[in-house]
Amino acid sequence: QATWFSCAMPAGRGGAEARFCPPRRFDSEWRGRSAVAGGCRSMADFSAHVTQLLNSQAVATALGVASRTGLLQALPSEPSTAQEIAERAGLAERYVQELLAVLVCGKVVELSGGEGELPRFALPQERREALAGMGIYFEELPLLSQCAFEQVSSAARSGGGVAPSCYSPFSAWMGRLADAKHERLLVERFLPALATGSRVKWGGMAGCEVVCDLGCGRGAAALLIAQAFPNVRVVGIDVDAPAIEAARARAAELGVGNVAYHVADATTLAGGAEGLELLGRCDLVTAFDAIHDLTNPAGALDGARALLKPGAGLFAMVDIRARTRLGENVAHPMAAFLYTVSLMHCMPQGLNHGGPGLGMMWGREKALEMLAAAGFDTEVLELDFDSFNDCYLCAPKAQ
């Protein structure tokens, strides 16, 4: 199921954008800071580092629970008692006490109150702003562990993948986040940006007749495009049958008649196996954070090219901004998190059925290599409203 990874861009409850962003430009910032991973200088240093890692994991877990229960959003700026905070959040006081204890020790929440006084807790405004867009992502790794910790551990011994059915709760959670990002950015900012390439030129949505979204999940992107452009035929494709059923139901509920959803495998489209009558008819094909999860990503890229009108059209592939070589990702401020999401989800999905297991951090160099092999001329667009993802503008090479 496609998810447009949005770690640097989600709006918080108050509409704030996340403050924690990776370097925006590879060449000027990232390459200059890339380095071979180093170690601590002494055993004492490393022991302290290990303790810090364990404590960080504990605080992250508590933040995940705080986000899921609504406590994070209910934390006050002014010092308040645990009982007051529990009442405000609608939670049991004893659980709130324990969560607050973790967050105080983790230097997230401030503690006040002297001996003989009830302890009071506050989340300073600047910390609230930092957590506004990122707080929900503390739910991600606990959820992935719940879905597939044992399965990933077992697969690490066998070398195989993990069944997609294990990830249903995660897919639904991530899908909701991706849908929210689409609603904010897709029509007003993303689609117009596709026509701003300096080398790969595209005429924009004005001349479009057919658009296809590969790995459409529950269909939010395709639906939004169909609603914004009622004269365009929009098709969403995904192998996840329950997701497609949900997409169809939503489109029917809203009365959107120019969008259709199909259970189909993007990797077999180039061979005409799906019978969707789309080959050579699409003006725009999109894939949001989907290709690296596939068991046959090369086949999906071939399929994207086969869908486009001969000598025309655009394939827009959105994927995590990273380099292929590990040493060039060390300076990424969220590299460990992204590699872990890949370990727990993306890579095992891509290893099913003998796939290559590209993983989330397959990187720009590998992506460009595979796109070239699929017959695309490609320009990488670094979007000013999304510092976490690259957009690959891909035009079919002249025959």
Coordinates of C-alpha atoms in Angstrom, one line a residue:
Q1 CA 0.0 0.0 0.0
A2 CA 1.4 3.4 -1.0
T3 CA 2.3 5.9 1.7
W4 CA 3.7 9.3 1.0
F5 CA 6.2 9.5 3.9
S6 CA 5.7 12.9 5.5
C7 CA 7.9 12.9 8.5
A8 CA 9.1 16.4 8.0
M9 CA 5.9 17.9 6.8
P10 CA 2.8 17.0 8.9
A11 CA 0.8 19.7 10.4
G12 CA 0.3 19.5 14.1
R13 CA -3.1 19.9 15.9
G14 CA -2.5 23.7 15.8
G15 CA -1.3 23.7 12.2
A16 CA 2.4 24.0 12.9
E17 CA 4.9 22.4 10.7
A18 CA 7.6 20.1 12.1
R19 CA 10.8 21.9 13.0
F20 CA 13.1 19.0 12.6
C21 CA 14.1 18.7 9.0
P22 CA 17.0 17.1 7.1
P23 CA 19.4 19.1 5.0
R24 CA 17.5 20.6 2.1
R25 CA 20.2 20.3 -0.6
F26 CA 22.4 17.3 -1.1
D27 CA 25.3 18.9 -2.8
S28 CA 25.7 21.9 -0.5
E29 CA 24.9 20.4 2.8
W30 CA 24.8 16.7 2.9
R31 CA 27.9 15.7 1.0
G32 CA 30.0 18.1 2.9
R33 CA 28.9 16.5 6.1
S34 CA 29.0 12.8 5.1
A35 CA 31.4 10.7 7.0
V36 CA 32.2 7.2 7.9
A37 CA 30.4 6.2 11.1
G38 CA 32.7 6.6 14.0
G39 CA 32.8 5.2 17.6
C40 CA 33.1 6.5 21.1
R41 CA 36.7 7.2 22.3
S42 CA 36.6 5.0 25.3
M43 CA 34.7 2.1 27.0
A44 CA 33.3 4.6 29.5
D45 CA 32.1 6.8 26.6
F46 CA 30.5 3.9 24.9
S47 CA 28.8 2.6 28.0
A48 CA 27.3 6.1 28.6
H49 CA 26.2 6.1 25.0
V50 CA 24.5 2.7 25.4
T51 CA 22.7 3.9 28.5
Q52 CA 21.6 7.0 26.5
L53 CA 20.3 4.9 23.7
L54 CA 18.2 2.7 26.1
N55 CA 16.8 5.8 27.8
S56 CA 16.0 7.4 24.5
Q57 CA 14.1 4.3 23.4
A58 CA 12.1 4.4 26.7
V59 CA 11.2 8.1 26.3
A60 CA 10.3 7.5 22.7
T61 CA 7.9 4.7 23.7
A62 CA 6.3 6.9 26.3
L63 CA 5.9 9.7 23.8
G64 CA 4.2 7.1 21.5
V65 CA 1.7 6.3 24.2
A66 CA 1.2 10.0 25.0
S67 CA 0.5 10.7 21.3
R68 CA -1.9 7.8 20.9
T69 CA -3.9 8.6 24.0
G70 CA -4.1 12.3 23.4
L71 CA -1.9 13.2 26.5
L72 CA 0.7 14.9 24.4
Q73 CA -1.9 17.3 23.0
A74 CA -3.3 17.9 26.5
L75 CA -0.1 18.8 28.2
P76 CA -0.4 22.3 29.6
S77 CA 2.0 25.2 29.1
E78 CA 1.3 26.4 32.7
P79 CA 2.3 24.1 35.6
S80 CA -0.6 21.7 36.5
T81 CA -1.0 18.7 38.7
A82 CA -1.2 15.1 37.3
Q83 CA -4.9 15.0 38.3
E84 CA -5.6 18.2 36.4
I85 CA -3.8 16.9 33.3
A86 CA -5.6 13.6 33.6
E87 CA -9.0 15.3 33.7
R88 CA -8.1 17.5 30.8
A89 CA -7.0 14.5 28.7
G90 CA -9.8 12.2 29.8
L91 CA -7.2 9.6 31.1
A92 CA -6.7 7.6 34.3
E93 CA -4.6 9.6 36.7
R94 CA -2.2 6.8 37.6
Y95 CA -1.2 6.2 34.0
V96 CA -0.7 9.9 33.5
Q97 CA 1.5 10.0 36.6
E98 CA 3.8 7.3 35.1
L99 CA 3.9 8.8 31.7
L100 CA 4.8 12.2 33.1
A101 CA 7.5 10.6 35.2
V102 CA 9.1 9.3 32.0
L103 CA 8.7 12.6 30.2
V104 CA 10.2 14.5 33.0
C105 CA 13.2 12.2 33.2
G106 CA 13.5 12.4 29.4
K107 CA 13.6 16.2 29.6
V108 CA 10.4 16.7 27.6
V109 CA 8.2 17.9 30.4
E110 CA 9.3 20.3 33.2
L111 CA 8.7 19.5 36.8
S112 CA 8.0 22.1 39.6
G113 CA 6.9 22.0 43.2
G114 CA 8.8 21.8 46.4
E115 CA 8.8 19.3 49.2
G116 CA 5.4 18.8 50.7
E117 CA 3.7 20.2 47.6
L118 CA 2.0 18.4 44.8
P119 CA 4.3 18.0 41.8
R120 CA 3.3 20.2 38.8
F121 CA 4.1 19.6 35.2
A122 CA 4.3 21.8 32.1
L123 CA 5.3 21.6 28.5
P124 CA 7.0 24.9 27.4
Q125 CA 5.6 26.4 24.3
E126 CA 8.8 26.0 22.2
R127 CA 8.9 22.3 23.0
R128 CA 5.2 22.1 22.1
E129 CA 6.0 23.6 18.7
A130 CA 8.8 21.1 18.1
L131 CA 6.5 18.2 18.9
A132 CA 3.5 19.5 17.0
G133 CA 4.5 17.9 13.7
M134 CA 6.7 15.1 14.9
G135 CA 4.9 13.8 18.0
I136 CA 2.7 11.3 16.2
Y137 CA 5.8 9.6 14.7
F138 CA 6.7 8.3 18.1
E139 CA 3.8 5.8 17.5
E140 CA 5.4 4.4 14.4
L141 CA 8.1 2.0 15.7
P142 CA 6.0 0.7 18.6
L143 CA 3.3 -0.1 16.0
L144 CA 5.7 -1.7 13.6
S145 CA 7.1 -3.8 16.5
Q146 CA 3.6 -4.8 17.5
C147 CA 2.9 -5.9 13.9
A148 CA 6.1 -7.7 13.0
F149 CA 8.8 -7.8 15.6
E150 CA 8.9 -11.6 15.8
Q151 CA 8.3 -12.0 12.1
V152 CA 11.3 -9.7 11.2
S153 CA 13.5 -11.5 13.7
S154 CA 12.6 -14.8 12.2
A155 CA 13.0 -13.5 8.6
A156 CA 16.5 -12.3 9.6
R157 CA 17.5 -15.9 10.0
S158 CA 15.7 -17.3 6.9
G159 CA 16.4 -14.4 4.6
G160 CA 12.8 -14.2 3.5
G161 CA 10.2 -11.5 3.7
V162 CA 7.2 -10.8 6.0
A163 CA 3.7 -11.3 4.9
P164 CA 1.8 -8.0 4.0
S165 CA -1.1 -9.2 6.2
C166 CA 1.0 -8.6 9.3
Y167 CA 1.1 -4.9 8.6
S168 CA -2.6 -4.1 8.3
P169 CA -2.7 -1.9 11.4
F170 CA 0.4 0.0 10.3
S171 CA -0.8 0.4 6.8
A172 CA -4.1 1.9 8.0
W173 CA -2.2 4.3 10.4
M174 CA 0.4 5.4 7.8
G175 CA -2.3 5.7 5.2
R176 CA -4.2 8.2 7.3
L177 CA -1.1 10.4 7.6
A178 CA -0.4 10.2 3.9
D179 CA -4.0 11.1 3.1
A180 CA -3.8 14.2 5.4
K181 CA -0.6 15.3 3.5
H182 CA -2.3 14.8 0.1
E183 CA -5.2 16.9 1.2
R184 CA -2.9 19.8 2.2
L185 CA -0.4 19.7 -0.7
L186 CA -1.3 17.5 -3.6
V187 CA -3.5 19.7 -5.8
E188 CA -2.4 23.2 -4.8
R189 CA 1.3 22.6 -4.6
F190 CA 2.5 19.2 -5.8
L191 CA 0.8 19.0 -9.2
P192 CA 1.8 22.6 -10.2
A193 CA 5.4 21.8 -9.2
L194 CA 5.6 19.0 -11.7
A195 CA 5.6 21.6 -14.5
T196 CA 8.6 23.4 -13.1
G197 CA 11.4 21.1 -14.2
S198 CA 14.3 22.7 -15.9
R199 CA 15.2 19.7 -18.1
V200 CA 12.2 17.4 -18.0
K201 CA 9.3 19.5 -19.4
W202 CA 5.7 18.8 -18.8
G203 CA 2.7 20.9 -19.8
G204 CA 0.7 20.5 -16.5
M205 CA -2.8 19.2 -15.8
A206 CA -4.5 21.5 -18.4
G207 CA -3.9 19.0 -21.2
C208 CA -4.3 15.8 -19.2
E209 CA -6.9 13.2 -20.2
V210 CA -5.8 10.2 -18.1
V211 CA -3.9 10.0 -14.8
C212 CA -2.9 6.8 -13.0
D213 CA -1.7 6.5 -9.4
L214 CA 0.4 3.3 -8.8
G215 CA 0.2 1.9 -5.3
C216 CA -2.8 4.1 -4.6
G217 CA -3.7 2.5 -1.2
R218 CA -7.1 3.8 -0.1
G219 CA -7.2 6.1 -3.0
A220 CA -6.9 9.6 -1.5
A221 CA -4.5 11.0 -4.2
A222 CA -6.5 9.7 -7.1
L223 CA -9.8 11.0 -5.5
L224 CA -8.4 14.4 -4.9
I225 CA -7.1 14.7 -8.5
A226 CA -10.5 13.5 -9.8
Q227 CA -12.3 16.1 -7.7
A228 CA -10.0 18.9 -8.8
F229 CA -10.1 18.0 -12.5
P230 CA -13.5 16.6 -13.4
N231 CA -12.7 16.2 -17.1
V232 CA -9.7 13.9 -16.4
R233 CA -10.1 10.2 -16.1
V234 CA -8.3 9.0 -13.0
V235 CA -7.3 5.4 -12.2
G236 CA -5.9 4.1 -8.9
I237 CA -4.1 0.7 -8.9
D238 CA -3.0 -1.4 -5.9
V239 CA -2.6 -5.0 -5.0
D240 CA -4.4 -4.5 -1.6
A241 CA -8.0 -5.6 -2.3
P242 CA -9.4 -4.2 1.0
A243 CA -7.8 -0.9 0.3
I244 CA -9.3 -0.8 -3.2
E245 CA -12.7 -1.6 -1.8
A246 CA -12.4 1.3 0.7
A247 CA -11.4 3.6 -2.1
R248 CA -14.3 2.6 -4.2
A249 CA -16.7 3.1 -1.4
R250 CA -15.4 6.6 -0.6
A251 CA -15.6 7.7 -4.2
A252 CA -19.2 6.4 -4.4
E253 CA -20.1 8.1 -1.2
L254 CA -18.8 11.4 -2.6
G255 CA -20.4 10.9 -6.0
V256 CA -17.1 11.2 -7.9
G257 CA -17.6 9.5 -11.2
N258 CA -14.3 10.1 -13.0
V259 CA -12.2 8.0 -10.8
A260 CA -11.9 4.2 -10.9
Y261 CA -9.9 1.8 -8.7
H262 CA -8.5 -1.6 -9.7
V263 CA -6.9 -4.5 -7.8
A264 CA -3.8 -4.9 -10.0
D265 CA -0.1 -5.5 -9.9
A266 CA 1.9 -2.6 -11.2
T267 CA 4.8 -4.9 -11.9
T268 CA 2.9 -6.8 -14.6
L269 CA 1.4 -3.8 -16.4
A270 CA 4.1 -3.6 -19.0
G271 CA 3.2 -7.1 -20.2
G272 CA -0.5 -6.2 -20.5
A273 CA -1.4 -8.8 -18.0
E274 CA -3.9 -6.8 -16.1
G275 CA -6.2 -5.9 -18.9
L276 CA -7.0 -2.4 -17.8
E277 CA -6.7 -0.8 -21.3
L278 CA -4.4 1.8 -19.9
L279 CA -1.2 1.0 -21.8
G280 CA 0.0 4.0 -23.8
R281 CA -2.9 6.2 -22.7
C282 CA -1.7 8.1 -19.6
D283 CA -0.6 11.7 -19.5
L284 CA 0.6 11.4 -15.9
V285 CA 1.5 8.4 -13.8
T286 CA 2.3 8.9 -10.1
A287 CA 3.9 6.7 -7.3
F288 CA 4.1 8.1 -3.8
D289 CA 6.6 6.3 -1.6
A290 CA 5.6 3.0 -3.2
I291 CA 8.3 1.7 -5.5
H292 CA 10.9 0.7 -2.9
D293 CA 8.4 -1.6 -1.1
L294 CA 7.8 -3.7 -4.1
T295 CA 9.1 -7.2 -4.8
N296 CA 9.7 -6.3 -8.4
P297 CA 10.4 -2.6 -8.5
A298 CA 12.1 -2.8 -11.9
G299 CA 8.9 -4.3 -13.3
A300 CA 6.8 -1.5 -11.8
L301 CA 9.0 1.1 -13.4
D302 CA 8.7 -0.7 -16.7
G303 CA 4.9 -0.6 -16.1
A304 CA 4.9 3.1 -15.4
R305 CA 6.7 3.7 -18.7
A306 CA 4.3 1.4 -20.6
L307 CA 1.3 3.4 -19.3
L308 CA 2.5 6.7 -20.7
K309 CA 1.5 8.0 -24.1
P310 CA 4.3 7.2 -26.6
G311 CA 6.8 10.0 -26.5
A312 CA 4.8 12.0 -24.1
G313 CA 3.5 12.1 -20.6
L314 CA 5.3 12.2 -17.2
F315 CA 6.0 9.7 -14.5
A316 CA 6.3 11.4 -11.1
M317 CA 7.9 9.3 -8.4
V318 CA 8.1 10.6 -4.9
D319 CA 10.5 8.9 -2.5
I320 CA 12.6 9.5 0.6
R321 CA 15.5 11.9 0.1
A322 CA 18.6 9.8 0.7
R323 CA 21.8 8.6 -0.9
T324 CA 22.5 5.0 -1.8
R325 CA 25.8 4.8 0.0
L326 CA 25.4 4.4 3.8
G327 CA 28.4 6.7 4.5
E328 CA 26.6 9.6 2.8
N329 CA 23.5 9.1 4.9
V330 CA 25.2 9.2 8.3
A331 CA 24.8 13.0 8.6
H332 CA 21.0 12.7 7.9
P333 CA 19.5 13.7 11.3
M334 CA 16.9 10.9 11.1
A335 CA 19.0 8.2 9.3
A336 CA 18.7 5.7 12.2
F337 CA 14.9 6.2 12.4
L338 CA 14.5 5.8 8.6
Y339 CA 16.7 2.7 8.4
T340 CA 14.8 1.2 11.3
V341 CA 11.4 1.8 9.6
S342 CA 12.9 0.1 6.5
L343 CA 14.2 -2.8 8.6
M344 CA 10.8 -3.3 10.2
H345 CA 8.6 -2.8 7.1
C346 CA 10.0 -1.6 3.7
M347 CA 12.8 -4.1 3.3
P348 CA 10.9 -7.2 4.4
Q349 CA 8.0 -6.3 2.1
G350 CA 10.5 -6.0 -0.8
L351 CA 12.1 -9.4 0.0
N352 CA 8.8 -11.3 -0.4
H353 CA 8.7 -13.7 -3.4
G354 CA 12.4 -13.4 -3.9
G355 CA 12.4 -9.7 -4.4
P356 CA 15.5 -7.4 -4.0
G357 CA 14.4 -5.8 -0.8
L358 CA 15.4 -2.3 -1.8
G359 CA 14.3 -0.7 1.5
M360 CA 13.3 2.9 2.2
M361 CA 16.9 4.2 2.0
W362 CA 17.7 2.8 -1.5
G363 CA 18.8 6.3 -2.4
R364 CA 19.0 8.7 -5.3
E365 CA 21.8 6.9 -7.2
K366 CA 20.1 3.6 -7.2
A367 CA 16.8 5.2 -8.1
L368 CA 18.3 7.0 -11.1
E369 CA 20.1 3.9 -12.2
M370 CA 16.8 1.9 -12.2
L371 CA 14.8 4.7 -13.9
A372 CA 17.4 4.9 -16.7
A373 CA 17.2 1.1 -17.1
A374 CA 13.4 1.4 -17.5
G375 CA 13.8 3.9 -20.3
F376 CA 13.4 7.3 -18.6
D377 CA 15.2 10.6 -18.8
T378 CA 15.0 11.8 -15.2
E379 CA 15.3 15.1 -13.3
V380 CA 15.3 15.2 -9.5
L381 CA 13.1 18.0 -8.2
E382 CA 13.7 19.1 -4.6
L383 CA 10.4 20.6 -3.6
D384 CA 10.5 23.7 -1.4
F385 CA 7.5 22.5 0.6
D386 CA 8.8 19.0 1.3
S387 CA 12.4 18.8 2.5
F388 CA 12.1 15.1 3.3
N389 CA 11.3 13.6 -0.1
D390 CA 12.6 13.8 -3.6
C391 CA 10.4 14.0 -6.6
Y392 CA 11.7 12.3 -9.7
L393 CA 10.4 13.8 -12.9
C394 CA 10.6 11.0 -15.5
A395 CA 10.0 11.3 -19.2
P396 CA 10.2 8.4 -21.6
K397 CA 13.4 8.4 -23.6
A398 CA 13.1 8.9 -27.4
Q399 CA 13.0 5.6 -29.2

